[in-house]
């Protein structure tokens, strides 16, 4: 078959095969360089020291934030140290505003104990059913219930607040520009209206509120910085109840990652490399001299 091909065709075929071989050798060379760089990185003592330092530092960071070692036991905030955040909401803001997205169980371990929250929930009646006779009935609240609204519907809320609908406070911190700073400024910013500003009856002047006027609820006490701080702190938590737990899980994942990284570098550096780099030499026994 080759005898039928011209000399030019044979030369082109040889050149094509040479180009493929050169290309293949280039790819192998690049791959070898990449693996060699990664190998040097994973086998160096600097990588082992860095991984160990990050693992120890993340554990110390977790202990500083949460007061205990990770994976040993969960540490919950004491309800006595939270300055009564929920009572501030319940006695001040709940007269007009709702917390529809917060269940009673969310308060356990945050501002109250389970027994205290159960007592608070039982103070409210919830419609449940139907029963065996097919009728709805009233029952005391339980931990799985969500906090009730002060009004049965939006129309009743508007009628009790001069046509204004009090917003739900579950996500109020996330829904306002400035977040917690805005809420704090709003609560502490009430003052007498300046000259030339007219306020309707039942309204109060506040420069931080859009329009400068806002209607107080009937049970609102004097707004102080401490009361505003308590309310804002609770509302900031209510807008994201899973925030602390999510942060804890993230730090724990980082601790696991850095620890496994340090262990893998140590095993590769001091256990696997001696096995990988050793040479096995086989010396066959000398053959006995042949007898003639």
mmCIF file of N, CA, C and O in Angstrom, residues 116-216:
data_model
loop_
_atom_site.group_PDB
_atom_site.id
_atom_site.type_symbol
_atom_site.label_atom_id
_atom_site.label_comp_id
_atom_site.label_asym_id
_atom_site.label_seq_id
_atom_site.Cartn_x
_atom_site.Cartn_y
_atom_site.Cartn_z
ATOM 1 N N UNK A 116 -41.011 29.174 81.403
ATOM 2 C CA UNK A 116 -41.479 30.564 81.358
ATOM 3 C C UNK A 116 -42.217 30.847 80.056
ATOM 4 O O UNK A 116 -43.263 31.512 80.053
ATOM 5 N N UNK A 117 -41.708 30.352 78.956
ATOM 6 C CA UNK A 117 -42.381 30.573 77.676
ATOM 7 C C UNK A 117 -43.708 29.840 77.630
ATOM 8 O O UNK A 117 -44.701 30.345 77.083
ATOM 9 N N UNK A 118 -43.770 28.669 78.225
ATOM 10 C CA UNK A 118 -45.025 27.921 78.251
ATOM 11 C C UNK A 118 -46.101 28.691 79.028
ATOM 12 O O UNK A 118 -47.272 28.721 78.632
ATOM 13 N N UNK A 119 -45.697 29.338 80.111
ATOM 14 C CA UNK A 119 -46.649 30.153 80.879
ATOM 15 C C UNK A 119 -47.114 31.343 80.047
ATOM 16 O O UNK A 119 -48.312 31.685 80.039
ATOM 17 N N UNK A 120 -46.215 31.991 79.336
ATOM 18 C CA UNK A 120 -46.605 33.118 78.481
ATOM 19 C C UNK A 120 -47.569 32.685 77.383
ATOM 20 O O UNK A 120 -48.522 33.393 77.070
ATOM 21 N N UNK A 121 -47.307 31.531 76.778
ATOM 22 C CA UNK A 121 -48.176 31.053 75.696
ATOM 23 C C UNK A 121 -49.566 30.717 76.203
ATOM 24 O O UNK A 121 -50.572 30.969 75.522
ATOM 25 N N UNK A 122 -49.656 30.171 77.424
ATOM 26 C CA UNK A 122 -50.956 29.779 77.964
ATOM 27 C C UNK A 122 -51.822 30.968 78.355
ATOM 28 O O UNK A 122 -53.013 30.801 78.626
ATOM 29 N N UNK A 123 -51.247 32.170 78.367
ATOM 30 C CA UNK A 123 -52.043 33.365 78.643
ATOM 31 C C UNK A 123 -52.942 33.744 77.478
ATOM 32 O O UNK A 123 -53.853 34.561 77.635
ATOM 33 N N UNK A 124 -52.700 33.168 76.302
ATOM 34 C CA UNK A 124 -53.479 33.490 75.100
ATOM 35 C C UNK A 124 -54.327 32.296 74.690
ATOM 36 O O UNK A 124 -53.935 31.136 74.889
ATOM 37 N N UNK A 125 -55.496 32.589 74.121
ATOM 38 C CA UNK A 125 -56.406 31.555 73.633
ATOM 39 C C UNK A 125 -56.283 31.458 72.113
ATOM 40 O O UNK A 125 -56.258 32.467 71.407
ATOM 41 N N UNK A 126 -56.227 30.227 71.612
ATOM 42 C CA UNK A 126 -56.099 29.979 70.183
ATOM 43 C C UNK A 126 -57.295 29.136 69.720
ATOM 44 O O UNK A 126 -57.739 28.230 70.426
ATOM 45 N N UNK A 127 -57.744 29.450 68.532
ATOM 46 C CA UNK A 127 -58.829 28.666 67.931
ATOM 47 C C UNK A 127 -58.247 27.415 67.304
ATOM 48 O O UNK A 127 -57.305 27.478 66.500
ATOM 49 N N UNK A 128 -58.789 26.259 67.667
ATOM 50 C CA UNK A 128 -58.289 24.978 67.177
ATOM 51 C C UNK A 128 -59.477 24.097 66.813
ATOM 52 O O UNK A 128 -60.628 24.413 67.106
ATOM 53 N N UNK A 129 -59.196 22.983 66.215
ATOM 54 C CA UNK A 129 -60.255 22.054 65.876
ATOM 55 C C UNK A 129 -60.191 21.633 64.413
ATOM 56 O O UNK A 129 -59.212 21.921 63.715
ATOM 57 N N UNK A 130 -61.244 20.969 63.968
ATOM 58 C CA UNK A 130 -62.484 20.660 64.695
ATOM 59 C C UNK A 130 -62.318 19.487 65.656
ATOM 60 O O UNK A 130 -61.409 18.677 65.515
ATOM 61 N N UNK A 131 -63.236 19.423 66.632
ATOM 62 C CA UNK A 131 -63.231 18.323 67.587
ATOM 63 C C UNK A 131 -64.059 17.166 67.051
ATOM 64 O O UNK A 131 -64.401 17.114 65.863
ATOM 65 N N UNK A 132 -64.401 16.224 67.934
ATOM 66 C CA UNK A 132 -65.150 15.046 67.500
ATOM 67 C C UNK A 132 -66.540 15.405 66.978
ATOM 68 O O UNK A 132 -67.118 14.667 66.176
ATOM 69 N N UNK A 133 -67.086 16.529 67.432
ATOM 70 C CA UNK A 133 -68.396 16.971 66.960
ATOM 71 C C UNK A 133 -68.299 17.891 65.742
ATOM 72 O O UNK A 133 -69.321 18.425 65.276
ATOM 73 N N UNK A 134 -67.066 18.103 65.237
ATOM 74 C CA UNK A 134 -66.906 18.942 64.067
ATOM 75 C C UNK A 134 -66.943 20.427 64.359
ATOM 76 O O UNK A 134 -67.157 21.225 63.435
ATOM 77 N N UNK A 135 -66.737 20.826 65.600
ATOM 78 C CA UNK A 135 -66.793 22.234 65.972
ATOM 79 C C UNK A 135 -65.408 22.739 66.371
ATOM 80 O O UNK A 135 -64.590 21.996 66.907
ATOM 81 N N UNK A 136 -65.179 24.002 66.089
ATOM 82 C CA UNK A 136 -63.942 24.644 66.505
ATOM 83 C C UNK A 136 -64.031 24.992 67.992
ATOM 84 O O UNK A 136 -65.127 25.212 68.525
ATOM 85 N N UNK A 137 -62.900 25.052 68.648
ATOM 86 C CA UNK A 137 -62.895 25.323 70.082
ATOM 87 C C UNK A 137 -61.675 26.174 70.414
ATOM 88 O O UNK A 137 -60.732 26.296 69.618
ATOM 89 N N UNK A 138 -61.698 26.761 71.605
ATOM 90 C CA UNK A 138 -60.601 27.583 72.107
ATOM 91 C C UNK A 138 -59.741 26.764 73.060
ATOM 92 O O UNK A 138 -60.265 25.999 73.875
ATOM 93 N N UNK A 139 -58.458 26.919 72.966
ATOM 94 C CA UNK A 139 -57.526 26.206 73.837
ATOM 95 C C UNK A 139 -56.395 27.151 74.223
ATOM 96 O O UNK A 139 -56.111 28.132 73.524
ATOM 97 N N UNK A 140 -55.710 26.885 75.349
ATOM 98 C CA UNK A 140 -54.541 27.707 75.720
ATOM 99 C C UNK A 140 -53.406 27.521 74.718
ATOM 100 O O UNK A 140 -53.286 26.476 74.080
ATOM 101 N N UNK A 141 -52.575 28.528 74.598
ATOM 102 C CA UNK A 141 -51.453 28.453 73.674
ATOM 103 C C UNK A 141 -50.399 27.462 74.123
ATOM 104 O O UNK A 141 -50.298 27.118 75.308
ATOM 105 N N UNK A 142 -49.602 26.996 73.182
ATOM 106 C CA UNK A 142 -48.498 26.090 73.466
ATOM 107 C C UNK A 142 -47.269 26.551 72.695
ATOM 108 O O UNK A 142 -47.327 27.496 71.907
ATOM 109 N N UNK A 143 -46.154 25.890 72.935
ATOM 110 C CA UNK A 143 -44.883 26.363 72.392
ATOM 111 C C UNK A 143 -44.869 26.400 70.868
ATOM 112 O O UNK A 143 -44.169 27.224 70.273
ATOM 113 N N UNK A 144 -45.615 25.534 70.215
ATOM 114 C CA UNK A 144 -45.588 25.485 68.750
ATOM 115 C C UNK A 144 -46.433 26.570 68.100
ATOM 116 O O UNK A 144 -46.352 26.760 66.885
ATOM 117 N N UNK A 145 -47.237 27.293 68.875
ATOM 118 C CA UNK A 145 -48.086 28.351 68.309
ATOM 119 C C UNK A 145 -47.268 29.602 68.018
ATOM 120 O O UNK A 145 -46.256 29.875 68.673
ATOM 121 N N UNK A 146 -47.727 30.361 67.039
ATOM 122 C CA UNK A 146 -47.108 31.642 66.730
ATOM 123 C C UNK A 146 -47.779 32.747 67.540
ATOM 124 O O UNK A 146 -48.940 32.636 67.936
ATOM 125 N N UNK A 147 -47.022 33.801 67.781
ATOM 126 C CA UNK A 147 -47.529 34.880 68.623
ATOM 127 C C UNK A 147 -48.776 35.510 67.987
ATOM 128 O O UNK A 147 -48.772 35.799 66.790
ATOM 129 N N UNK A 148 -49.803 35.737 68.776
ATOM 130 C CA UNK A 148 -51.058 36.238 68.202
ATOM 131 C C UNK A 148 -50.970 37.715 67.837
ATOM 132 O O UNK A 148 -50.162 38.472 68.373
ATOM 133 N N UNK A 149 -51.813 38.110 66.918
ATOM 134 C CA UNK A 149 -51.913 39.514 66.523
ATOM 135 C C UNK A 149 -52.863 40.241 67.461
ATOM 136 O O UNK A 149 -53.849 39.656 67.938
ATOM 137 N N UNK A 150 -52.623 41.516 67.753
ATOM 138 C CA UNK A 150 -53.539 42.241 68.642
ATOM 139 C C UNK A 150 -54.891 42.540 68.007
ATOM 140 O O UNK A 150 -55.840 42.891 68.716
ATOM 141 N N UNK A 151 -55.008 42.384 66.693
ATOM 142 C CA UNK A 151 -56.262 42.656 65.989
ATOM 143 C C UNK A 151 -56.670 41.431 65.193
ATOM 144 O O UNK A 151 -55.817 40.698 64.684
ATOM 145 N N UNK A 152 -57.971 41.206 65.050
ATOM 146 C CA UNK A 152 -58.421 40.021 64.304
ATOM 147 C C UNK A 152 -58.147 40.114 62.812
ATOM 148 O O UNK A 152 -58.011 39.086 62.141
ATOM 149 N N UNK A 153 -58.077 41.312 62.243
ATOM 150 C CA UNK A 153 -57.820 41.484 60.814
ATOM 151 C C UNK A 153 -57.258 42.884 60.570
ATOM 152 O O UNK A 153 -57.186 43.714 61.495
ATOM 153 N N UNK A 154 -56.871 43.150 59.327
ATOM 154 C CA UNK A 154 -56.263 44.434 58.983
ATOM 155 C C UNK A 154 -57.245 45.584 59.097
ATOM 156 O O UNK A 154 -56.865 46.710 59.457
ATOM 157 N N UNK A 155 -58.510 45.336 58.787
ATOM 158 C CA UNK A 155 -59.504 46.406 58.869
ATOM 159 C C UNK A 155 -59.687 46.881 60.302
ATOM 160 O O UNK A 155 -59.804 48.087 60.566
ATOM 161 N N UNK A 156 -59.681 45.943 61.239
ATOM 162 C CA UNK A 156 -59.801 46.327 62.643
ATOM 163 C C UNK A 156 -58.562 47.096 63.104
ATOM 164 O O UNK A 156 -58.670 48.046 63.889
ATOM 165 N N UNK A 157 -57.396 46.720 62.589
ATOM 166 C CA UNK A 157 -56.176 47.440 62.949
ATOM 167 C C UNK A 157 -56.200 48.861 62.410
ATOM 168 O O UNK A 157 -55.813 49.814 63.100
ATOM 169 N N UNK A 158 -56.688 49.052 61.183
ATOM 170 C CA UNK A 158 -56.771 50.401 60.619
ATOM 171 C C UNK A 158 -57.789 51.251 61.371
ATOM 172 O O UNK A 158 -57.568 52.438 61.630
ATOM 173 N N UNK A 159 -58.892 50.640 61.750
ATOM 174 C CA UNK A 159 -59.926 51.392 62.458
ATOM 175 C C UNK A 159 -59.449 51.863 63.824
ATOM 176 O O UNK A 159 -59.880 52.917 64.307
ATOM 177 N N UNK A 160 -58.546 51.122 64.445
ATOM 178 C CA UNK A 160 -58.058 51.495 65.772
ATOM 179 C C UNK A 160 -56.858 52.434 65.729
ATOM 180 O O UNK A 160 -56.423 52.909 66.776
ATOM 181 N N UNK A 161 -56.318 52.692 64.532
ATOM 182 C CA UNK A 161 -55.121 53.519 64.423
ATOM 183 C C UNK A 161 -55.284 54.623 63.385
ATOM 184 O O UNK A 161 -54.341 54.923 62.635
ATOM 185 N N UNK A 162 -56.452 55.205 63.340
ATOM 186 C CA UNK A 162 -56.724 56.364 62.473
ATOM 187 C C UNK A 162 -56.418 56.064 61.014
ATOM 188 O O UNK A 162 -55.880 56.899 60.289
ATOM 189 N N UNK A 163 -56.746 54.860 60.583
ATOM 190 C CA UNK A 163 -56.549 54.485 59.194
ATOM 191 C C UNK A 163 -55.186 53.935 58.854
ATOM 192 O O UNK A 163 -54.985 53.459 57.730
ATOM 193 N N UNK A 164 -54.228 53.981 59.787
ATOM 194 C CA UNK A 164 -52.876 53.464 59.526
ATOM 195 C C UNK A 164 -52.783 52.010 59.974
ATOM 196 O O UNK A 164 -53.284 51.640 61.037
ATOM 197 N N UNK A 165 -52.151 51.188 59.155
ATOM 198 C CA UNK A 165 -51.980 49.774 59.482
ATOM 199 C C UNK A 165 -50.634 49.573 60.165
ATOM 200 O O UNK A 165 -49.584 49.787 59.560
ATOM 201 N N UNK A 166 -50.613 49.196 61.441
ATOM 202 C CA UNK A 166 -49.328 48.955 62.121
ATOM 203 C C UNK A 166 -48.585 47.796 61.459
ATOM 204 O O UNK A 166 -49.153 46.722 61.276
ATOM 205 N N UNK A 167 -47.336 47.991 61.083
ATOM 206 C CA UNK A 167 -46.609 46.903 60.397
ATOM 207 C C UNK A 167 -46.254 45.769 61.348
ATOM 208 O O UNK A 167 -46.099 45.967 62.551
ATOM 209 N N UNK A 168 -46.153 44.585 60.766
ATOM 210 C CA UNK A 168 -45.672 43.444 61.537
ATOM 211 C C UNK A 168 -44.187 43.634 61.834
ATOM 212 O O UNK A 168 -43.414 44.072 60.984
ATOM 213 N N UNK A 169 -43.782 43.306 63.066
ATOM 214 C CA UNK A 169 -42.413 43.582 63.509
ATOM 215 C C UNK A 169 -41.455 42.413 63.323
ATOM 216 O O UNK A 169 -40.300 42.518 63.720
ATOM 217 N N UNK A 170 -41.920 41.335 62.715
ATOM 218 C CA UNK A 170 -41.050 40.167 62.590
ATOM 219 C C UNK A 170 -39.809 40.481 61.760
ATOM 220 O O UNK A 170 -38.702 40.058 62.101
ATOM 221 N N UNK A 171 -39.989 41.222 60.665
ATOM 222 C CA UNK A 171 -38.880 41.529 59.764
ATOM 223 C C UNK A 171 -38.669 43.027 59.631
ATOM 224 O O UNK A 171 -38.083 43.485 58.640
ATOM 225 N N UNK A 172 -39.097 43.795 60.610
ATOM 226 C CA UNK A 172 -39.040 45.250 60.489
ATOM 227 C C UNK A 172 -37.603 45.757 60.412
ATOM 228 O O UNK A 172 -37.310 46.749 59.730
ATOM 229 N N UNK A 173 -36.677 45.099 61.107
ATOM 230 C CA UNK A 173 -35.282 45.555 61.085
ATOM 231 C C UNK A 173 -34.681 45.371 59.696
ATOM 232 O O UNK A 173 -33.957 46.237 59.198
ATOM 233 N N UNK A 174 -34.998 44.255 59.049
ATOM 234 C CA UNK A 174 -34.478 44.008 57.702
ATOM 235 C C UNK A 174 -35.211 44.825 56.649
ATOM 236 O O UNK A 174 -34.677 45.040 55.556
ATOM 237 N N UNK A 175 -36.414 45.280 56.941
ATOM 238 C CA UNK A 175 -37.229 45.968 55.948
ATOM 239 C C UNK A 175 -37.000 47.474 55.911
ATOM 240 O O UNK A 175 -37.566 48.148 55.048
ATOM 241 N N UNK A 176 -36.203 48.005 56.808
ATOM 242 C CA UNK A 176 -35.991 49.450 56.865
ATOM 243 C C UNK A 176 -34.538 49.781 56.556
ATOM 244 O O UNK A 176 -33.627 49.101 57.019
ATOM 245 N N UNK A 177 -34.350 50.843 55.802
ATOM 246 C CA UNK A 177 -32.996 51.312 55.506
ATOM 247 C C UNK A 177 -32.345 51.815 56.800
ATOM 248 O O UNK A 177 -32.907 52.623 57.519
ATOM 249 N N UNK A 178 -31.150 51.315 57.084
ATOM 250 C CA UNK A 178 -30.500 51.645 58.346
ATOM 251 C C UNK A 178 -30.655 50.569 59.386
ATOM 252 O O UNK A 178 -29.973 50.599 60.417
ATOM 253 N N UNK A 179 -31.595 49.627 59.141
ATOM 254 C CA UNK A 179 -31.780 48.464 60.006
ATOM 255 C C UNK A 179 -31.985 48.867 61.476
ATOM 256 O O UNK A 179 -32.837 49.694 61.775
ATOM 257 N N UNK A 180 -31.195 48.293 62.382
ATOM 258 C CA UNK A 180 -31.407 48.534 63.810
ATOM 259 C C UNK A 180 -31.164 49.987 64.185
ATOM 260 O O UNK A 180 -31.818 50.517 65.097
ATOM 261 N N UNK A 181 -30.238 50.675 63.503
ATOM 262 C CA UNK A 181 -29.971 52.077 63.818
ATOM 263 C C UNK A 181 -31.202 52.946 63.555
ATOM 264 O O UNK A 181 -31.489 53.875 64.306
ATOM 265 N N UNK A 182 -31.920 52.624 62.483
ATOM 266 C CA UNK A 182 -33.138 53.391 62.186
ATOM 267 C C UNK A 182 -34.186 53.190 63.267
ATOM 268 O O UNK A 182 -34.825 54.153 63.716
ATOM 269 N N UNK A 183 -34.388 51.946 63.698
ATOM 270 C CA UNK A 183 -35.409 51.678 64.717
ATOM 271 C C UNK A 183 -35.042 52.381 66.027
ATOM 272 O O UNK A 183 -35.900 52.975 66.687
ATOM 273 N N UNK A 184 -33.770 52.333 66.400
ATOM 274 C CA UNK A 184 -33.349 52.999 67.632
ATOM 275 C C UNK A 184 -33.556 54.511 67.529
ATOM 276 O O UNK A 184 -34.045 55.151 68.466
ATOM 277 N N UNK A 185 -33.197 55.107 66.394
ATOM 278 C CA UNK A 185 -33.385 56.548 66.214
ATOM 279 C C UNK A 185 -34.859 56.912 66.230
ATOM 280 O O UNK A 185 -35.256 57.962 66.753
ATOM 281 N N UNK A 186 -35.694 56.037 65.684
ATOM 282 C CA UNK A 186 -37.135 56.302 65.679
ATOM 283 C C UNK A 186 -37.705 56.296 67.092
ATOM 284 O O UNK A 186 -38.496 57.177 67.468
ATOM 285 N N UNK A 187 -37.291 55.312 67.892
ATOM 286 C CA UNK A 187 -37.836 55.200 69.238
ATOM 287 C C UNK A 187 -37.353 56.319 70.161
ATOM 288 O O UNK A 187 -38.057 56.690 71.109
ATOM 289 N N UNK A 188 -36.189 56.836 69.914
ATOM 290 C CA UNK A 188 -35.636 57.874 70.801
ATOM 291 C C UNK A 188 -35.735 59.276 70.190
ATOM 292 O O UNK A 188 -35.203 60.226 70.774
ATOM 293 N N UNK A 189 -36.400 59.413 69.065
ATOM 294 C CA UNK A 189 -36.399 60.702 68.369
ATOM 295 C C UNK A 189 -37.658 61.525 68.518
ATOM 296 O O UNK A 189 -37.803 62.551 67.823
ATOM 297 N N UNK A 190 -38.590 61.140 69.385
ATOM 298 C CA UNK A 190 -39.829 61.909 69.541
ATOM 299 C C UNK A 190 -39.546 63.213 70.294
ATOM 300 O O UNK A 190 -38.814 63.229 71.281
ATOM 301 N N UNK A 191 -40.150 64.281 69.797
ATOM 302 C CA UNK A 191 -39.924 65.608 70.384
ATOM 303 C C UNK A 191 -41.104 66.511 70.017
ATOM 304 O O UNK A 191 -41.984 66.134 69.234
ATOM 305 N N UNK A 192 -41.088 67.681 70.583
ATOM 306 C CA UNK A 192 -42.113 68.659 70.224
ATOM 307 C C UNK A 192 -41.866 69.141 68.798
ATOM 308 O O UNK A 192 -40.720 69.340 68.381
ATOM 309 N N UNK A 193 -42.927 69.348 68.035
ATOM 310 C CA UNK A 193 -42.741 69.794 66.648
ATOM 311 C C UNK A 193 -42.142 71.194 66.606
ATOM 312 O O UNK A 193 -42.438 72.032 67.455
ATOM 313 N N UNK A 194 -41.267 71.439 65.638
ATOM 314 C CA UNK A 194 -40.695 72.784 65.515
ATOM 315 C C UNK A 194 -41.744 73.802 65.061
ATOM 316 O O UNK A 194 -42.862 73.435 64.666
ATOM 317 N N UNK A 195 -41.383 75.044 65.147
ATOM 318 C CA UNK A 195 -42.319 76.108 64.761
ATOM 319 C C UNK A 195 -42.668 75.980 63.288
ATOM 320 O O UNK A 195 -41.818 75.733 62.435
ATOM 321 N N UNK A 196 -43.945 76.129 63.013
ATOM 322 C CA UNK A 196 -44.422 76.059 61.642
ATOM 323 C C UNK A 196 -44.862 74.693 61.195
ATOM 324 O O UNK A 196 -45.369 74.546 60.072
ATOM 325 N N UNK A 197 -44.680 73.669 62.027
ATOM 326 C CA UNK A 197 -45.086 72.308 61.676
ATOM 327 C C UNK A 197 -46.352 71.973 62.439
ATOM 328 O O UNK A 197 -46.393 72.066 63.679
ATOM 329 N N UNK A 198 -47.389 71.613 61.713
ATOM 330 C CA UNK A 198 -48.669 71.270 62.323
ATOM 331 C C UNK A 198 -48.829 69.752 62.368
ATOM 332 O O UNK A 198 -48.577 69.065 61.378
ATOM 333 N N UNK A 199 -49.231 69.248 63.517
ATOM 334 C CA UNK A 199 -49.431 67.813 63.729
ATOM 335 C C UNK A 199 -50.895 67.572 64.054
ATOM 336 O O UNK A 199 -51.484 68.276 64.887
ATOM 337 N N UNK A 200 -51.492 66.599 63.412
ATOM 338 C CA UNK A 200 -52.897 66.276 63.676
ATOM 339 C C UNK A 200 -53.069 65.707 65.080
ATOM 340 O O UNK A 200 -52.115 65.222 65.696
ATOM 341 N N UNK A 201 -54.283 65.752 65.541
ATOM 342 C CA UNK A 201 -54.594 65.248 66.878
ATOM 343 C C UNK A 201 -54.320 63.742 66.946
ATOM 344 O O UNK A 201 -54.695 62.980 66.056
ATOM 345 N N UNK A 202 -53.671 63.344 68.034
ATOM 346 C CA UNK A 202 -53.327 61.937 68.218
ATOM 347 C C UNK A 202 -52.004 61.540 67.593
ATOM 348 O O UNK A 202 -51.577 60.382 67.715
ATOM 349 N N UNK A 203 -51.331 62.469 66.918
ATOM 350 C CA UNK A 203 -50.045 62.180 66.293
ATOM 351 C C UNK A 203 -48.916 62.818 67.097
ATOM 352 O O UNK A 203 -49.136 63.738 67.888
ATOM 353 N N UNK A 204 -47.703 62.342 66.906
ATOM 354 C CA UNK A 204 -46.524 62.853 67.601
ATOM 355 C C UNK A 204 -45.418 63.085 66.585
ATOM 356 O O UNK A 204 -45.265 62.327 65.620
ATOM 357 N N UNK A 205 -44.621 64.103 66.816
ATOM 358 C CA UNK A 205 -43.582 64.481 65.859
ATOM 359 C C UNK A 205 -42.319 63.659 66.094
ATOM 360 O O UNK A 205 -41.869 63.493 67.234
ATOM 361 N N UNK A 206 -41.768 63.147 64.988
ATOM 362 C CA UNK A 206 -40.510 62.398 65.032
ATOM 363 C C UNK A 206 -39.765 62.662 63.730
ATOM 364 O O UNK A 206 -40.245 62.282 62.657
ATOM 365 N N UNK A 207 -38.609 63.314 63.774
ATOM 366 C CA UNK A 207 -37.904 63.652 62.527
ATOM 367 C C UNK A 207 -37.376 62.438 61.774
ATOM 368 O O UNK A 207 -37.074 62.534 60.590
ATOM 369 N N UNK A 208 -37.261 61.289 62.441
ATOM 370 C CA UNK A 208 -36.730 60.107 61.771
ATOM 371 C C UNK A 208 -37.801 59.321 61.034
ATOM 372 O O UNK A 208 -37.489 58.467 60.214
ATOM 373 N N UNK A 209 -39.074 59.591 61.322
ATOM 374 C CA UNK A 209 -40.160 58.875 60.662
ATOM 375 C C UNK A 209 -40.528 59.592 59.371
ATOM 376 O O UNK A 209 -40.610 60.818 59.352
ATOM 377 N N UNK A 210 -40.737 58.857 58.274
ATOM 378 C CA UNK A 210 -41.122 59.526 57.023
ATOM 379 C C UNK A 210 -42.400 60.346 57.206
ATOM 380 O O UNK A 210 -43.427 59.831 57.636
ATOM 381 N N UNK A 211 -42.318 61.620 56.895
ATOM 382 C CA UNK A 211 -43.454 62.516 57.101
ATOM 383 C C UNK A 211 -43.382 63.252 58.419
ATOM 384 O O UNK A 211 -44.074 64.245 58.615
ATOM 385 N N UNK A 212 -42.560 62.751 59.363
ATOM 386 C CA UNK A 212 -42.329 63.454 60.613
ATOM 387 C C UNK A 212 -43.367 63.234 61.675
ATOM 388 O O UNK A 212 -43.284 63.828 62.752
ATOM 389 N N UNK A 213 -44.367 62.378 61.451
ATOM 390 C CA UNK A 213 -45.418 62.173 62.449
ATOM 391 C C UNK A 213 -45.719 60.692 62.577
ATOM 392 O O UNK A 213 -45.643 59.928 61.618
ATOM 393 N N UNK A 214 -46.100 60.310 63.794
ATOM 394 C CA UNK A 214 -46.383 58.910 64.070
ATOM 395 C C UNK A 214 -47.360 58.844 65.235
ATOM 396 O O UNK A 214 -47.328 59.681 66.126
ATOM 397 N N UNK A 215 -48.237 57.833 65.201
ATOM 398 C CA UNK A 215 -49.232 57.703 66.261
ATOM 399 C C UNK A 215 -48.757 56.687 67.287
ATOM 400 O O UNK A 215 -48.454 55.545 66.971
ATOM 401 N N UNK A 216 -48.711 57.109 68.551
ATOM 402 C CA UNK A 216 -48.359 56.208 69.645
ATOM 403 C C UNK A 216 -49.488 55.227 69.913
ATOM 404 O O UNK A 216 -50.660 55.518 69.687
#
